Amino acid sequence: MEKSLKIAIKELNFFYRDFKALTDISLDVYAHEVTALIGPSGCGKSTMLRCLNRMNDLIPYSRVEGRILLNEQNICDPDVDVVSLRRRIGMVFQKPNPFPKSIFENVAYGMRVNGIKDKAYIAQQVETSIKAAALWDEVKDRIHESALGLSGGQQQRLCIARAMAVKPDVLLMDEPCSALDPIATQKIEELIHQLKKTYTIIIVTHNMQQAARVSDITAFFYLGKLIETDVTDTIFTRPKLKQTEDYITGRFG
Amino acid sequence: MYKNLNRTQKRRKLSQFIMFGFFRVSAAINGIALLIIFYFLVARGWRAITWTFLTQPPMDSMTRGGILPCIIGTVCLSLGAIIAALPIGVASAIYLNEYAFQGRALRIIRLGINNLAGVPSVVFGLFGLAFFVVYLKMGVSILAGALTLGVLTLPVIIGATEEALRAVPETYREASLGLGATKWQTIYRVVLPTALPGILTGGILGLSRAAGETAPIMFTAAVFFTPSLPSSIFDEIMALPYHIYVLATAGTEIEATRHLQYGTALVLIVLVLGLNLMAIIYRARLQKRQ
């Protein structure tokens, strides 16, 4: 199957005030692949992720240089409508963050804010999304109860369902398993395998094994620079650079 | 060696015991103070509380009869103050906490709000007289009094609302924005509902404050005596705190009306507690729904 380019990051720089958090990042992300961003804390991988749905706009005194092309459109352009961009690029956060609303309302939220009023469509899409997040059997009897009553792993799958319900193109995952136990983590990883048939996924992770298990492409970040990118198997077995090897074998970081 | 260790341990336990005891007593003083005030008022004022007292206007130069106009006046003034101040206070807090660029202009506005909170209430009374009563030609009226009390309660409401907004986890805002919600949708659908119990607390505090103030309404709304009940918001009225002040300082027979003074104070405090209780019950139900 021919790989199709989904996102092309071109010579991207990112600044917090005078601090350069990202330096000259160029990275291609292909459709229906999982791209993992790895690297030690503070290396810029989360910042990179948040450039992709312009979440960094919320940070005062921050600045972006360079381009990010999503389906060949530059999303760093100030004219881009960030609200519709964020609908197309879903995000799952580090800690499960369901709203203090019912399970149903959590998943329906994205559709409601995007102006969808058709009740039958919303109900059907809520069910489809929760099923796609492999959560339906666990919650189908209490769909109108508070989402805060779910376990951490269930909450995180609910957040994935919530992100999928608006039918995005791309899913960004910022260390989605860091607050979860191994069993919940395994479920999310299995889910990622399923989801890449439909979505393009970019995942930030601190867990080397997780990157090796779930991703097709791995990009290693260090001190705001993209050190090495390659097919995941290659990165983990025959990295080109010593720095990469040191990190993935646990010698630093 | 061991003996020494034992002694140190004893000393540590003792100092912990003393400090915790101190904290406990400090916390208890709050409750005890309220109880003493309440006991004091009940003991001296309960004789005055009769059906007539609650349902009749004052009679015979306020030495007999009741305080119905004062009760109605205080309810009108404090509810009016909250109706005026809550929307403006909440809107200001949303602006300050959610929209405004955190810079120098914001610091100046904050400074203004904090200073407003520190202004003596009699100054609010004079401001209300000059601005609402005279300049806006409202006259001495419920409207002028309620607005004056509203200005007085604004800092309380803004403070509590900002506190409540700050307590909403940043991750809720991120999740909402990440789903393609606008900033306003995020505030309206996620932030405000989550902060509502805290905002209501601000409302309760403001209401209690407004109900108990005397100085701001002396020049703007309250009168010494009127036998009739108000028919519109442009009428002047009697109010409980001012009535107590009048009975205790300017009545014809101050000693003879002592029990009426305490009775009026008791009604005021019960009224405030009752209004608070209503808001607290409503808040508890909201929290349960979340």
Coordinates of C-alpha atoms in Angstrom, one line a residue:
Chain A
M1 CA 0.0 0.0 0.0
E2 CA 1.3 3.4 -1.0
K3 CA 2.0 5.6 2.1
S4 CA 0.2 8.9 2.0
L5 CA 1.7 12.0 3.7
K6 CA -0.7 13.4 6.3
I7 CA 1.4 16.0 8.2
A8 CA 4.6 17.5 7.1
I9 CA 6.5 19.6 9.7
K10 CA 9.0 21.9 8.1
E11 CA 11.8 23.6 9.9
L12 CA 9.7 24.4 13.0
N13 CA 11.0 26.5 15.8
F14 CA 9.1 27.2 19.0
F15 CA 9.8 29.8 21.6
Y16 CA 8.6 30.5 25.2
R17 CA 9.7 34.1 25.6
D18 CA 13.4 33.9 24.8
F19 CA 13.7 30.2 25.4
K20 CA 13.9 28.1 22.3
A21 CA 11.9 24.9 23.1
L22 CA 12.0 23.4 19.6
T23 CA 14.8 23.9 17.1
D24 CA 14.5 23.2 13.3
I25 CA 12.1 20.3 13.6
S26 CA 11.3 18.6 10.3
L27 CA 9.2 15.4 10.4
D28 CA 6.8 13.6 8.1
V29 CA 3.8 11.8 9.5
Y30 CA 2.0 9.3 7.3
A31 CA -1.7 8.5 7.3
H32 CA -2.8 5.3 9.2
E33 CA 0.5 5.0 11.0
V34 CA 1.3 5.5 14.6
T35 CA 4.2 7.9 15.1
A36 CA 5.8 7.9 18.6
L37 CA 7.7 10.8 20.0
I38 CA 10.1 9.8 22.6
G39 CA 12.8 11.5 24.7
P40 CA 13.6 12.6 28.2
S41 CA 11.4 15.1 30.1
G42 CA 11.6 18.6 28.8
C43 CA 13.0 17.6 25.4
G44 CA 10.1 19.3 23.6
K45 CA 8.0 16.3 22.5
S46 CA 4.8 17.5 24.3
T47 CA 5.4 21.0 22.9
M48 CA 5.7 19.5 19.4
L49 CA 2.4 17.7 19.9
R50 CA 0.7 20.8 21.1
C51 CA 1.9 22.7 18.0
L52 CA -0.2 20.3 15.9
N53 CA -3.5 21.4 17.3
R54 CA -2.4 24.9 18.2
M55 CA -2.9 24.3 21.9
N56 CA 0.3 26.3 22.5
D57 CA -1.7 29.4 21.4
L58 CA -2.9 29.5 25.0
I59 CA 0.6 30.1 26.3
P60 CA 1.3 33.9 26.6
Y61 CA 4.6 35.1 25.0
S62 CA 5.0 32.0 22.9
R63 CA 5.9 32.1 19.2
V64 CA 6.2 29.7 16.3
E65 CA 8.4 29.8 13.2
G66 CA 8.2 27.5 10.3
R67 CA 5.4 25.5 8.8
I68 CA 3.2 22.5 9.6
L69 CA 1.3 21.2 6.6
L70 CA -1.8 19.2 7.3
N71 CA -3.2 17.9 4.0
E72 CA -0.9 20.5 2.4
Q73 CA -2.5 23.4 4.3
N74 CA -0.2 25.4 6.7
I75 CA -1.9 25.2 10.1
C76 CA 0.6 27.7 11.7
D77 CA -0.8 30.4 9.5
P78 CA -2.5 33.0 11.8
D79 CA -5.5 33.0 9.5
V80 CA -6.3 29.3 10.2
D81 CA -9.5 28.9 12.2
V82 CA -8.1 27.0 15.3
V83 CA -11.6 26.0 16.4
S84 CA -12.2 24.0 13.3
L85 CA -8.6 22.8 13.2
R86 CA -9.0 21.3 16.7
R87 CA -12.1 19.5 15.6
R88 CA -10.0 17.8 12.9
I89 CA -7.1 17.0 15.2
G90 CA -8.4 15.3 18.4
M91 CA -6.3 15.2 21.5
V92 CA -6.1 12.8 24.4
F93 CA -4.3 14.1 27.5
Q94 CA -1.8 12.8 30.0
K95 CA -4.3 12.5 32.8
P96 CA -7.8 11.3 32.0
N97 CA -9.9 14.5 32.1
P98 CA -13.6 13.7 31.6
F99 CA -16.0 16.6 32.3
P100 CA -18.1 16.4 35.5
K101 CA -21.0 15.4 33.3
S102 CA -22.6 12.1 32.4
I103 CA -20.8 9.5 30.2
F104 CA -23.2 10.3 27.4
E105 CA -22.8 14.0 27.7
N106 CA -19.0 13.7 27.7
V107 CA -19.0 12.0 24.3
A108 CA -21.8 14.2 22.9
Y109 CA -20.0 17.4 24.0
G110 CA -17.8 17.7 20.9
M111 CA -20.8 17.3 18.6
R112 CA -22.9 19.8 20.6
V113 CA -20.3 22.5 20.6
N114 CA -19.8 22.0 16.9
G115 CA -23.5 22.8 16.3
I116 CA -24.9 19.3 15.8
K117 CA -28.5 19.2 17.0
D118 CA -29.8 16.0 15.5
K119 CA -30.6 13.9 18.6
A120 CA -30.7 10.5 16.8
Y121 CA -27.4 11.2 15.2
I122 CA -25.8 12.2 18.4
A123 CA -27.1 9.2 20.3
Q124 CA -25.9 6.8 17.5
Q125 CA -22.5 8.5 17.2
V126 CA -22.0 8.4 21.0
E127 CA -22.7 4.6 21.0
T128 CA -20.4 4.1 18.0
S129 CA -17.6 6.1 19.6
I130 CA -17.8 4.3 22.9
K131 CA -17.8 1.0 21.1
A132 CA -14.8 2.0 19.1
A133 CA -13.1 2.9 22.3
A134 CA -13.8 -0.7 23.6
L135 CA -15.7 0.7 26.5
W136 CA -19.4 0.0 25.6
D137 CA -19.9 -3.3 27.5
E138 CA -18.6 -1.8 30.7
V139 CA -20.7 1.4 30.6
K140 CA -23.8 0.6 28.5
D141 CA -26.0 0.3 31.6
R142 CA -24.9 3.5 33.2
I143 CA -24.5 5.8 30.3
H144 CA -26.3 8.6 32.0
E145 CA -24.3 8.4 35.2
S146 CA -21.4 10.7 36.0
A147 CA -18.2 9.9 34.2
L148 CA -16.3 10.7 37.3
G149 CA -17.4 7.3 38.7
L150 CA -15.4 5.4 36.2
S151 CA -12.0 4.0 36.9
G152 CA -8.9 5.8 35.6
G153 CA -8.5 3.4 32.6
Q154 CA -12.2 3.6 31.7
Q155 CA -12.0 7.4 32.0
Q156 CA -9.1 7.5 29.6
R157 CA -10.9 5.3 27.1
L158 CA -13.9 7.6 27.5
C159 CA -11.7 10.5 26.6
I160 CA -10.6 8.7 23.5
A161 CA -14.3 8.1 22.6
R162 CA -14.9 11.7 23.2
A163 CA -12.1 12.7 20.9
M164 CA -13.3 10.3 18.2
A165 CA -17.0 11.4 18.3
V166 CA -16.3 14.5 16.3
K167 CA -14.6 12.4 13.6
P168 CA -11.2 13.9 13.5
D169 CA -8.5 13.1 11.0
V170 CA -5.6 12.8 13.4
L171 CA -5.5 11.8 17.1
L172 CA -2.8 13.3 19.3
M173 CA -2.0 11.4 22.5
D174 CA 0.1 13.0 25.2
E175 CA 1.4 10.1 27.4
P176 CA -2.1 8.6 27.5
C177 CA -1.1 5.8 29.8
S178 CA 1.2 7.5 32.3
A179 CA -1.5 7.7 34.9
L180 CA -2.8 4.1 34.3
D181 CA -2.0 0.7 35.7
P182 CA -0.5 -2.1 33.4
I183 CA -3.9 -3.7 32.6
A184 CA -5.5 -0.4 31.6
T185 CA -2.4 0.4 29.6
Q186 CA -2.6 -2.8 27.7
K187 CA -6.2 -2.1 26.8
I188 CA -5.3 1.4 25.5
E189 CA -2.4 -0.1 23.5
E190 CA -4.7 -2.7 21.9
L191 CA -7.1 0.2 21.1
I192 CA -4.4 2.2 19.4
H193 CA -3.7 -0.8 17.1
Q194 CA -7.4 -0.8 16.2
L195 CA -7.7 2.9 15.8
K196 CA -4.8 3.4 13.3
K197 CA -7.0 1.8 10.6
T198 CA -9.2 4.9 10.8
Y199 CA -6.9 7.6 12.2
T200 CA -3.4 8.9 12.0
I201 CA -2.0 8.8 15.5
I202 CA 0.8 10.7 17.1
I203 CA 1.7 9.5 20.6
V204 CA 4.1 11.0 23.1
T205 CA 5.4 8.4 25.5
H206 CA 8.0 8.0 28.2
N207 CA 7.7 4.3 28.0
M208 CA 10.2 2.8 25.6
Q209 CA 8.5 -0.6 25.4
Q210 CA 5.2 1.2 24.7
A211 CA 6.8 3.1 21.8
A212 CA 8.2 -0.2 20.5
R213 CA 4.9 -2.0 20.8
V214 CA 2.5 0.5 19.4
S215 CA 4.3 2.7 16.8
D216 CA 5.4 2.3 13.2
I217 CA 7.7 5.3 13.2
T218 CA 9.6 6.6 16.2
A219 CA 11.1 10.0 16.5
F220 CA 13.7 10.7 19.3
F221 CA 13.8 14.2 20.7
Y222 CA 16.6 15.7 22.9
L223 CA 17.0 19.2 24.1
G224 CA 14.4 20.6 21.7
K225 CA 16.0 18.9 18.6
L226 CA 14.8 16.0 16.6
I227 CA 17.8 13.7 16.8
E228 CA 16.7 10.7 14.8
T229 CA 13.6 9.4 13.1
D230 CA 13.2 5.9 11.6
V231 CA 11.0 2.9 11.4
T232 CA 10.4 1.8 15.0
D233 CA 12.0 -1.6 14.6
T234 CA 15.2 0.0 13.2
I235 CA 15.3 2.7 15.9
F236 CA 15.1 0.0 18.6
T237 CA 17.5 -2.5 17.0
R238 CA 20.0 -0.5 15.0
P239 CA 19.9 3.2 15.8
K240 CA 22.3 5.3 13.7
L241 CA 23.3 7.6 16.5
K242 CA 25.0 6.9 19.8
Q243 CA 22.7 9.4 21.6
T244 CA 19.6 7.5 20.5
E245 CA 21.1 4.2 21.5
D246 CA 22.1 5.5 24.9
Y247 CA 18.6 6.7 25.5
I248 CA 16.7 3.7 24.4
T249 CA 19.0 1.3 26.3
G250 CA 18.4 3.4 29.4
R251 CA 22.0 4.8 29.8
F252 CA 20.6 8.3 30.3
G253 CA 17.3 10.1 30.5
Chain B
M1 CA 21.4 7.1 75.2
Y2 CA 18.1 5.3 75.1
K3 CA 16.8 7.4 78.0
N4 CA 17.6 10.6 76.0
L5 CA 15.8 9.3 73.0
N6 CA 12.8 8.5 75.1
R7 CA 12.7 12.0 76.5
T8 CA 13.0 13.6 73.0
Q9 CA 10.1 11.5 71.8
K10 CA 8.0 12.6 74.8
R11 CA 8.8 16.2 74.2
R12 CA 7.8 15.9 70.5
K13 CA 4.5 14.3 71.4
L14 CA 3.9 16.9 74.0
S15 CA 4.5 19.8 71.6
Q16 CA 2.3 18.2 69.0
F17 CA -0.4 17.8 71.7
I18 CA -0.1 21.5 72.7
M19 CA -0.2 22.8 69.1
F20 CA -3.1 20.6 68.0
G21 CA -5.0 21.7 71.2
F22 CA -4.4 25.3 70.2
F23 CA -5.7 24.7 66.7
R24 CA -8.7 22.9 68.1
V25 CA -9.6 25.7 70.5
S26 CA -9.0 28.4 67.7
A27 CA -11.5 26.5 65.5
A28 CA -14.0 26.1 68.3
I29 CA -14.0 29.8 69.1
N30 CA -15.7 30.5 65.8
G31 CA -18.6 28.3 66.5
I32 CA -18.8 29.3 70.2
A33 CA -18.9 33.0 69.3
L34 CA -21.9 32.5 67.0
L35 CA -23.6 30.4 69.7
I36 CA -23.0 33.1 72.3
I37 CA -24.4 35.9 70.1
F38 CA -27.4 33.8 69.3
Y39 CA -28.0 32.9 72.9
F40 CA -27.6 36.5 74.0
L41 CA -30.2 37.6 71.4
V42 CA -32.7 34.8 72.2
A43 CA -32.4 35.3 75.9
R44 CA -33.1 39.0 75.7
G45 CA -35.3 39.2 72.6
W46 CA -37.6 36.1 72.7
R47 CA -40.2 37.9 74.7
A48 CA -40.7 40.4 71.8
I49 CA -41.3 37.7 69.2
T50 CA -45.0 37.4 68.8
W51 CA -47.3 37.0 65.8
T52 CA -48.1 40.7 66.1
F53 CA -44.5 41.6 66.1
L54 CA -43.9 39.8 62.8
T55 CA -47.0 40.9 61.0
Q56 CA -47.8 44.4 62.1
P57 CA -46.2 47.8 61.5
P58 CA -44.7 49.7 64.6
M59 CA -47.2 51.6 66.7
D60 CA -47.2 54.2 69.4
S61 CA -43.9 55.8 68.4
M62 CA -42.4 52.4 67.9
T63 CA -42.8 51.3 71.5
R64 CA -45.4 48.7 70.5
G65 CA -46.5 46.9 67.4
G66 CA -44.3 45.0 65.0
I67 CA -41.6 45.2 62.5
L68 CA -43.2 43.9 59.3
P69 CA -42.1 46.9 57.1
C70 CA -38.5 46.4 58.3
I71 CA -38.5 42.7 57.4
I72 CA -39.9 43.3 54.0
G73 CA -37.5 46.2 53.5
T74 CA -34.5 44.2 54.4
V75 CA -35.5 41.3 52.1
C76 CA -36.1 43.7 49.2
L77 CA -32.8 45.5 49.7
S78 CA -30.6 42.5 50.1
L79 CA -32.3 40.5 47.2
G80 CA -32.1 43.6 45.1
A81 CA -28.5 44.1 45.9
I82 CA -27.7 40.5 44.8
I83 CA -29.8 40.7 41.7
A84 CA -27.8 43.8 40.7
A85 CA -24.4 42.7 41.8
L86 CA -24.3 39.0 41.0
P87 CA -24.4 39.3 37.1
I88 CA -21.9 42.2 37.1
G89 CA -19.6 40.5 39.7
V90 CA -19.6 37.1 37.9
A91 CA -19.1 38.8 34.5
S92 CA -16.2 40.8 35.9
A93 CA -14.6 37.7 37.5
I94 CA -14.9 35.8 34.2
Y95 CA -13.3 38.6 32.4
L96 CA -10.4 38.9 34.9
N97 CA -9.8 35.2 35.1
E98 CA -10.6 33.8 31.7
Y99 CA -10.3 36.5 29.1
A100 CA -8.0 39.4 30.2
F101 CA -4.4 39.5 29.3
Q102 CA -2.5 39.0 32.5
G103 CA -0.7 42.4 32.4
R104 CA -0.5 45.8 34.1
A105 CA -4.1 46.9 33.2
L106 CA -5.4 43.8 35.0
R107 CA -3.2 44.5 38.1
I108 CA -4.7 48.0 38.3
I109 CA -8.3 46.6 38.0
R110 CA -7.5 44.1 40.7
L111 CA -6.0 46.8 42.9
G112 CA -9.3 48.7 42.4
I113 CA -11.4 45.8 43.5
N114 CA -9.3 45.1 46.6
N115 CA -9.5 48.8 47.6
L116 CA -13.3 48.8 47.0
A117 CA -13.5 45.9 49.5
G118 CA -11.7 48.1 52.0
V119 CA -13.8 51.2 51.7
P120 CA -15.8 51.9 54.9
S121 CA -19.5 51.2 54.4
V122 CA -20.5 54.8 55.4
V123 CA -18.5 56.0 52.4
F124 CA -20.6 53.7 50.2
G125 CA -23.7 55.4 51.8
L126 CA -22.4 58.8 50.8
F127 CA -21.5 57.7 47.3
G128 CA -25.0 56.2 46.9
L129 CA -26.6 59.4 48.1
A130 CA -24.5 61.5 45.7
F131 CA -24.7 59.2 42.7
F132 CA -27.9 57.2 42.8
V133 CA -30.2 59.4 45.0
V134 CA -29.2 62.8 43.7
Y135 CA -27.3 62.6 40.4
L136 CA -29.5 59.8 38.9
K137 CA -32.6 61.3 40.6
M138 CA -33.7 57.9 42.1
G139 CA -34.5 59.7 45.4
V140 CA -34.4 57.8 48.7
S141 CA -35.8 54.5 47.4
I142 CA -35.4 50.7 47.4
L143 CA -33.7 51.0 44.1
A144 CA -31.0 53.4 45.3
G145 CA -30.4 51.4 48.4
A146 CA -30.2 48.1 46.6
L147 CA -27.8 49.5 44.1
T148 CA -25.6 51.0 46.8
L149 CA -25.6 47.7 48.7
G150 CA -24.9 46.0 45.3
V151 CA -21.7 48.1 44.8
L152 CA -20.7 47.2 48.4
T153 CA -21.1 43.5 47.7
L154 CA -19.3 43.5 44.3
P155 CA -15.8 42.8 45.6
V156 CA -17.1 40.0 47.8
I157 CA -18.8 38.3 44.8
I158 CA -15.9 39.0 42.4
G159 CA -13.4 37.5 44.9
A160 CA -15.4 34.3 45.5
T161 CA -16.2 33.9 41.8
E162 CA -12.5 34.3 40.8
E163 CA -11.6 31.8 43.5
A164 CA -14.2 29.3 42.1
L165 CA -13.0 29.8 38.5
R166 CA -9.4 29.3 39.5
A167 CA -10.4 26.0 41.2
V168 CA -11.7 24.6 37.9
P169 CA -8.9 22.3 36.6
E170 CA -7.1 23.6 33.6
T171 CA -7.5 20.2 32.0
Y172 CA -11.2 20.8 31.6
R173 CA -10.5 23.9 29.6
E174 CA -7.9 22.0 27.5
A175 CA -10.2 19.1 26.8
S176 CA -13.0 21.4 25.7
L177 CA -10.9 23.6 23.5
G178 CA -9.3 20.4 22.1
L179 CA -12.7 19.2 20.9
G180 CA -13.2 22.4 18.9
A181 CA -15.2 24.4 21.4
T182 CA -14.7 28.1 21.3
K183 CA -13.5 29.9 24.4
W184 CA -17.0 31.1 25.3
Q185 CA -18.5 27.6 24.8
T186 CA -15.8 26.3 27.1
I187 CA -16.7 28.9 29.8
Y188 CA -20.4 28.5 29.4
R189 CA -20.7 24.7 29.1
V190 CA -17.8 23.5 31.3
V191 CA -16.2 26.2 33.4
L192 CA -19.2 27.9 34.8
P193 CA -21.2 24.8 35.7
T194 CA -18.2 23.4 37.5
A195 CA -17.6 26.7 39.4
L196 CA -21.3 27.3 40.2
P197 CA -21.2 26.1 43.8
G198 CA -18.3 28.4 44.5
I199 CA -20.0 31.3 42.8
L200 CA -23.1 30.6 44.9
T201 CA -21.0 30.8 48.0
G202 CA -20.0 34.3 46.9
G203 CA -23.6 35.1 46.5
I204 CA -24.4 33.9 50.0
L205 CA -21.6 36.0 51.5
G206 CA -22.7 39.0 49.5
L207 CA -26.3 38.6 50.6
S208 CA -25.4 38.3 54.3
R209 CA -23.2 41.3 54.0
A210 CA -25.9 43.4 52.3
A211 CA -28.7 42.4 54.8
G212 CA -26.7 43.5 57.8
E213 CA -25.4 46.8 56.6
T214 CA -26.8 50.0 58.2
A215 CA -24.6 52.9 57.0
P216 CA -25.1 52.4 53.2
I217 CA -28.9 52.5 53.4
M218 CA -29.2 55.4 56.0
F219 CA -29.0 58.0 53.2
T220 CA -30.2 56.0 50.3
A221 CA -33.3 53.9 51.2
A222 CA -34.2 53.6 54.8
V223 CA -36.5 55.9 56.7
F224 CA -37.0 56.3 60.4
F225 CA -40.7 55.3 60.2
T226 CA -43.3 54.6 57.6
P227 CA -46.5 52.7 58.4
S228 CA -47.1 51.7 54.8
L229 CA -45.5 48.8 52.9
P230 CA -43.7 49.7 49.7
S231 CA -45.7 49.5 46.5
S232 CA -42.8 50.1 44.0
I233 CA -39.0 50.1 43.9
F234 CA -39.1 53.9 44.1
D235 CA -40.6 53.9 47.6
E236 CA -38.6 54.5 50.7
I237 CA -38.7 51.8 53.3
M238 CA -37.8 50.7 56.8
A239 CA -35.0 48.1 57.3
L240 CA -34.1 45.9 60.2
P241 CA -30.5 47.1 60.9
Y242 CA -31.5 50.7 60.6
H243 CA -34.6 50.1 62.8
I244 CA -32.3 48.6 65.5
Y245 CA -30.1 51.6 65.3
V246 CA -33.0 54.0 65.6
L247 CA -34.6 52.2 68.5
A248 CA -31.3 52.0 70.4
T249 CA -30.2 55.6 69.8
A250 CA -33.1 57.9 68.9
G251 CA -36.3 56.4 70.2
T252 CA -38.4 58.2 72.7
E253 CA -38.1 55.4 75.2
I254 CA -34.9 53.6 74.6
E255 CA -35.0 51.5 77.8
A256 CA -38.6 50.5 77.4
T257 CA -37.9 49.2 73.9
R258 CA -34.8 47.1 74.8
H259 CA -36.6 43.8 74.2
L260 CA -37.9 45.1 70.9
Q261 CA -34.3 46.0 69.9
Y262 CA -33.1 42.5 70.7
G263 CA -36.1 40.9 69.1
T264 CA -35.4 42.9 65.9
A265 CA -31.8 41.8 66.0
L266 CA -32.9 38.2 66.4
V267 CA -35.3 38.4 63.4
L268 CA -32.4 39.9 61.4
I269 CA -30.0 37.1 62.2
V270 CA -32.6 34.4 61.7
L271 CA -33.5 36.0 58.3
V272 CA -29.8 36.0 57.2
L273 CA -29.3 32.4 58.4
G274 CA -32.5 31.4 56.6
L275 CA -31.4 33.0 53.3
N276 CA -28.0 31.3 53.7
L277 CA -29.6 28.0 54.5
M278 CA -31.7 28.1 51.3
A279 CA -28.6 28.9 49.2
I280 CA -26.6 26.2 51.0
I281 CA -29.3 23.6 50.3
Y282 CA -29.4 24.6 46.7
R283 CA -25.6 24.4 46.4
A284 CA -25.5 21.0 48.0
R285 CA -28.1 19.7 45.4
L286 CA -26.0 21.1 42.6
Q287 CA -22.9 19.4 43.9
K288 CA -24.7 16.1 44.1
R289 CA -25.8 16.4 40.5
Q290 CA -22.2 16.7 39.4

